[in-house]
Amino acid sequence: MLELDGMLSVVMPAYNEEKLIYGSIIRTVDILSGFVKEFEIVVVNDGSKDNTKNEIKRAMNEKKCVRLVTSDKNRGKGNAIISGVSQSEGKYIAFVDADLELNPAQLEGYIREMLDKKLDVVIGCKFHKDSKLNYPIKRKIISMGYYIMLLVLFHLNVKDTQTGLKVFRAEAIKPVAHLIRTQGFAYDIELLVAVNRRGFRIGQMPVCVDYVREAGAKRIGMKDMLKAFRDTWAIFGRVYFRHYYD
């Protein structure tokens, strides 16, 4: 059991996840109770058009540690994450994807790494030598290409910004959360750039990824990738021309 000097908040964004969200919440509660005494799960319904919100409420009725943040409109994963962060009450704030293809059990090791090495942020890295990946080659290629672009643009000493499993000290993320302007998939890089510009220390850990979506299920399409590309250049302008995060 981890000896934390405060509560752990886990932010779980969800959009049209009626088939998965209830089971994911219950499983996350069971996993977290195995290594931390005090925690909350802040589930963010990002304007889902299906029964996601009701499924979250069903989990809330069973588990008092579950909280709901909801939006009537779909505003993108970045906005959902930041909304969850703003409502989190923990001293440590973690992100977990609703499909749990990144098992929340890995957070125990991430938090231990944070405490042992006095880090402010610990993120999952698919390119870590100890990572175990079981997901499509197309996604591997996209991730590697994005890593190279970010290395050139931002010189951030982070090999992988896009993996959904992350944990922050609240003192590192809370002061910059309101600065994040990216609503889509590039929010990760903006958040890490903002934290890094404030002098907080970022560490990387291996991940075990199990691709759980059904064959043919749509995740990130060409429009999403083009938007992430445009958003990344917008972040570049905010960093080097406006010094927005300093």
Coordinates of C-alpha atoms in Angstrom, one line a residue:
M1 CA 0.0 0.0 0.0
L2 CA 1.4 3.4 -1.0
E3 CA 2.0 5.9 1.8
L4 CA 0.7 9.1 0.2
D5 CA 0.5 12.5 2.0
G6 CA -2.8 13.2 0.3
M7 CA -5.5 11.9 -2.0
L8 CA -5.1 10.5 -5.5
S9 CA -7.5 11.8 -8.1
V10 CA -7.9 9.8 -11.3
V11 CA -9.4 11.7 -14.2
M12 CA -11.2 9.5 -16.8
P13 CA -12.6 11.2 -19.9
A14 CA -15.4 9.4 -21.8
Y15 CA -17.1 10.1 -25.1
N16 CA -19.8 7.6 -26.4
E17 CA -18.4 4.8 -24.1
E18 CA -21.7 3.3 -23.0
K19 CA -20.4 -0.3 -23.6
L20 CA -17.3 0.1 -21.6
I21 CA -17.6 2.9 -19.1
Y22 CA -19.4 1.2 -16.2
G23 CA -17.1 -1.8 -16.2
S24 CA -14.0 0.4 -16.6
I25 CA -15.0 2.5 -13.6
I26 CA -15.8 -0.5 -11.3
R27 CA -12.5 -2.2 -12.4
T28 CA -10.5 1.0 -11.7
V29 CA -12.0 1.3 -8.2
D30 CA -11.1 -2.3 -7.5
I31 CA -7.5 -1.8 -8.8
L32 CA -6.9 1.5 -6.9
S33 CA -8.2 0.1 -3.6
G34 CA -5.4 -2.4 -3.8
F35 CA -2.6 0.1 -3.5
V36 CA -3.9 3.5 -2.2
K37 CA -6.1 4.3 0.8
E38 CA -7.7 7.6 -0.3
F39 CA -8.7 8.2 -3.9
E40 CA -11.5 9.5 -6.2
I41 CA -12.3 8.9 -9.8
V42 CA -13.5 11.9 -11.7
V43 CA -15.3 10.7 -14.8
V44 CA -15.8 13.4 -17.5
N45 CA -18.7 12.8 -19.9
D46 CA -17.6 14.8 -22.9
G47 CA -21.0 15.5 -24.5
S48 CA -21.7 11.8 -25.3
K49 CA -24.7 11.1 -27.5
D50 CA -25.3 7.6 -26.2
N51 CA -26.0 6.3 -22.7
T52 CA -22.6 7.0 -21.3
K53 CA -23.8 9.6 -18.7
N54 CA -26.4 7.2 -17.2
E55 CA -23.8 4.4 -17.1
I56 CA -21.5 6.7 -15.1
K57 CA -24.3 7.5 -12.7
R58 CA -25.0 3.8 -12.3
A59 CA -21.4 3.4 -11.2
M60 CA -21.7 6.4 -8.9
N61 CA -24.6 4.7 -7.1
E62 CA -22.4 1.8 -6.3
K63 CA -19.1 3.5 -5.6
K64 CA -19.1 6.7 -3.5
C65 CA -15.6 7.6 -4.7
V66 CA -16.8 8.2 -8.2
R67 CA -17.7 11.7 -9.3
L68 CA -19.2 13.0 -12.6
V69 CA -18.3 16.1 -14.6
T70 CA -20.4 16.5 -17.6
S71 CA -20.8 18.7 -20.7
D72 CA -23.7 19.0 -23.1
K73 CA -21.4 19.4 -26.0
N74 CA -18.4 17.3 -27.2
R75 CA -15.4 19.6 -26.7
G76 CA -12.5 17.2 -27.3
K77 CA -10.3 15.1 -25.0
G78 CA -8.1 17.9 -24.0
N79 CA -11.0 20.0 -22.7
A80 CA -12.4 17.0 -20.9
I81 CA -9.1 16.3 -19.2
I82 CA -8.7 19.9 -18.0
S83 CA -12.3 20.0 -16.8
G84 CA -11.6 16.9 -14.7
V85 CA -8.4 18.4 -13.4
S86 CA -10.2 21.6 -12.3
Q87 CA -12.7 19.5 -10.3
S88 CA -10.1 17.1 -8.8
E89 CA -9.4 17.5 -5.1
G90 CA -6.4 15.2 -4.8
K91 CA -2.7 16.1 -4.1
Y92 CA -1.9 13.7 -6.9
I93 CA -3.8 13.7 -10.2
A94 CA -3.6 10.9 -12.8
F95 CA -5.1 10.4 -16.2
V96 CA -6.6 7.0 -17.4
D97 CA -8.4 6.3 -20.7
A98 CA -11.9 5.0 -20.4
D99 CA -11.1 1.8 -22.4
L100 CA -8.4 0.8 -19.9
E101 CA -6.1 -0.4 -22.6
L102 CA -3.6 1.1 -20.3
N103 CA -4.2 -0.8 -17.0
P104 CA -4.5 1.6 -14.0
A105 CA -2.5 -0.9 -11.9
Q106 CA 0.5 0.6 -13.6
L107 CA -0.1 3.9 -11.6
E108 CA 1.3 2.3 -8.5
G109 CA 4.8 2.0 -10.0
Y110 CA 4.5 5.5 -11.5
I111 CA 3.7 7.1 -8.2
R112 CA 6.5 5.1 -6.5
E113 CA 8.9 6.5 -9.1
M114 CA 7.6 10.0 -8.5
L115 CA 8.1 9.7 -4.8
D116 CA 11.5 8.0 -4.9
K117 CA 13.0 10.4 -7.5
K118 CA 11.2 13.5 -6.3
L119 CA 9.6 14.0 -9.7
D120 CA 6.6 16.3 -10.4
V121 CA 5.2 14.3 -13.4
V122 CA 5.5 10.7 -14.5
I123 CA 4.2 9.6 -17.9
G124 CA 3.9 6.4 -19.8
C125 CA 6.3 6.0 -22.7
K126 CA 5.7 3.4 -25.4
F127 CA 9.3 3.8 -26.6
H128 CA 10.7 2.8 -23.2
K129 CA 12.9 -0.3 -23.5
D130 CA 10.7 -2.2 -21.0
S131 CA 7.3 -1.3 -22.6
K132 CA 5.1 -4.1 -23.8
L133 CA 2.9 -3.2 -26.7
N134 CA 0.1 -5.1 -28.3
Y135 CA -1.5 -2.7 -30.7
P136 CA -1.6 -2.0 -34.5
I137 CA 1.6 -1.2 -36.4
K138 CA -0.2 1.9 -37.9
R139 CA -0.5 3.5 -34.5
K140 CA 3.2 2.7 -33.7
I141 CA 4.3 4.5 -36.9
I142 CA 2.1 7.5 -36.2
S143 CA 3.4 7.7 -32.6
M144 CA 7.0 7.6 -33.8
G145 CA 6.5 10.3 -36.4
Y146 CA 4.8 12.6 -33.9
Y147 CA 7.7 12.0 -31.4
I148 CA 10.2 13.1 -34.1
M149 CA 8.3 16.2 -34.9
L150 CA 8.0 17.2 -31.3
L151 CA 11.6 16.6 -30.6
V152 CA 12.5 19.0 -33.5
L153 CA 10.0 21.7 -32.5
F154 CA 10.2 21.7 -28.7
H155 CA 13.4 19.9 -27.6
L156 CA 11.4 18.4 -24.8
N157 CA 13.3 15.5 -23.3
V158 CA 10.2 13.2 -23.5
K159 CA 10.0 10.4 -26.0
D160 CA 6.2 9.9 -25.9
T161 CA 3.7 12.6 -25.0
Q162 CA 0.6 10.8 -26.3
T163 CA 0.3 7.8 -24.0
G164 CA -2.9 8.3 -21.9
L165 CA -1.4 7.1 -18.6
K166 CA 0.0 10.0 -16.6
V167 CA 0.3 11.2 -13.0
F168 CA 1.0 14.8 -11.8
R169 CA 1.5 16.5 -8.5
A170 CA -1.4 18.9 -8.2
E171 CA 1.1 21.7 -7.6
A172 CA 2.5 21.1 -11.0
I173 CA -0.6 20.8 -13.1
K174 CA -3.2 23.0 -11.3
P175 CA -1.4 26.4 -12.0
V176 CA -1.1 25.7 -15.8
A177 CA -4.4 23.9 -16.5
H178 CA -6.2 27.1 -17.3
L179 CA -3.5 28.0 -19.9
I180 CA -4.2 24.9 -22.1
R181 CA -6.0 26.0 -25.3
T182 CA -5.8 22.7 -27.3
Q183 CA -9.1 20.8 -27.1
G184 CA -8.1 17.7 -29.2
F185 CA -5.4 15.1 -29.1
A186 CA -2.5 17.5 -29.0
Y187 CA -3.4 18.7 -25.5
D188 CA -0.8 16.3 -24.1
I189 CA 2.1 18.2 -25.6
E190 CA 0.7 21.6 -24.6
L191 CA 0.3 20.4 -21.0
L192 CA 3.8 18.9 -20.8
V193 CA 5.4 22.0 -22.5
A194 CA 3.6 24.2 -20.0
V195 CA 4.7 22.2 -17.0
N196 CA 8.3 21.9 -18.3
R197 CA 8.4 25.7 -18.9
R198 CA 7.6 26.2 -15.2
G199 CA 10.6 24.1 -14.2
F200 CA 8.9 20.9 -13.0
R201 CA 10.6 17.6 -13.4
I202 CA 9.1 15.0 -15.8
G203 CA 10.0 11.3 -15.7
Q204 CA 9.0 8.4 -18.0
M205 CA 8.0 4.9 -17.3
P206 CA 7.3 1.8 -19.4
V207 CA 3.7 0.9 -20.3
C208 CA 1.9 -2.3 -21.0
V209 CA -0.7 -1.6 -23.8
D210 CA -3.5 -4.0 -24.7
Y211 CA -5.5 -2.8 -27.7
V212 CA -9.0 -3.7 -26.6
R213 CA -11.2 -2.0 -29.3
E214 CA -13.1 -4.1 -31.7
A215 CA -11.7 -4.6 -35.2
G216 CA -12.6 -1.6 -37.3
A217 CA -13.5 0.6 -34.4
K218 CA -12.7 4.2 -35.1
R219 CA -10.2 5.9 -32.8
I220 CA -8.0 8.6 -34.4
G221 CA -8.9 9.4 -38.0
M222 CA -7.1 11.6 -40.6
K223 CA -9.1 14.7 -39.6
D224 CA -7.9 14.2 -36.0
M225 CA -4.3 13.8 -37.1
L226 CA -4.4 17.0 -39.3
K227 CA -6.0 18.9 -36.4
A228 CA -3.3 17.7 -34.0
F229 CA -0.7 18.8 -36.5
R230 CA -2.2 22.3 -36.7
D231 CA -2.6 22.5 -32.9
T232 CA 1.1 21.6 -32.5
W233 CA 2.2 24.5 -34.6
A234 CA -0.1 26.8 -32.6
I235 CA 1.6 25.6 -29.5
F236 CA 4.9 26.3 -31.1
G237 CA 3.8 29.9 -31.7
R238 CA 2.7 30.3 -28.1
V239 CA 6.0 29.0 -26.8
Y240 CA 8.5 30.9 -28.9
F241 CA 6.7 34.0 -30.0
R242 CA 4.3 34.8 -27.2
H243 CA 6.2 33.1 -24.3
Y244 CA 2.7 32.2 -23.1
Y245 CA 3.6 29.5 -20.6
D246 CA 6.5 31.2 -18.9

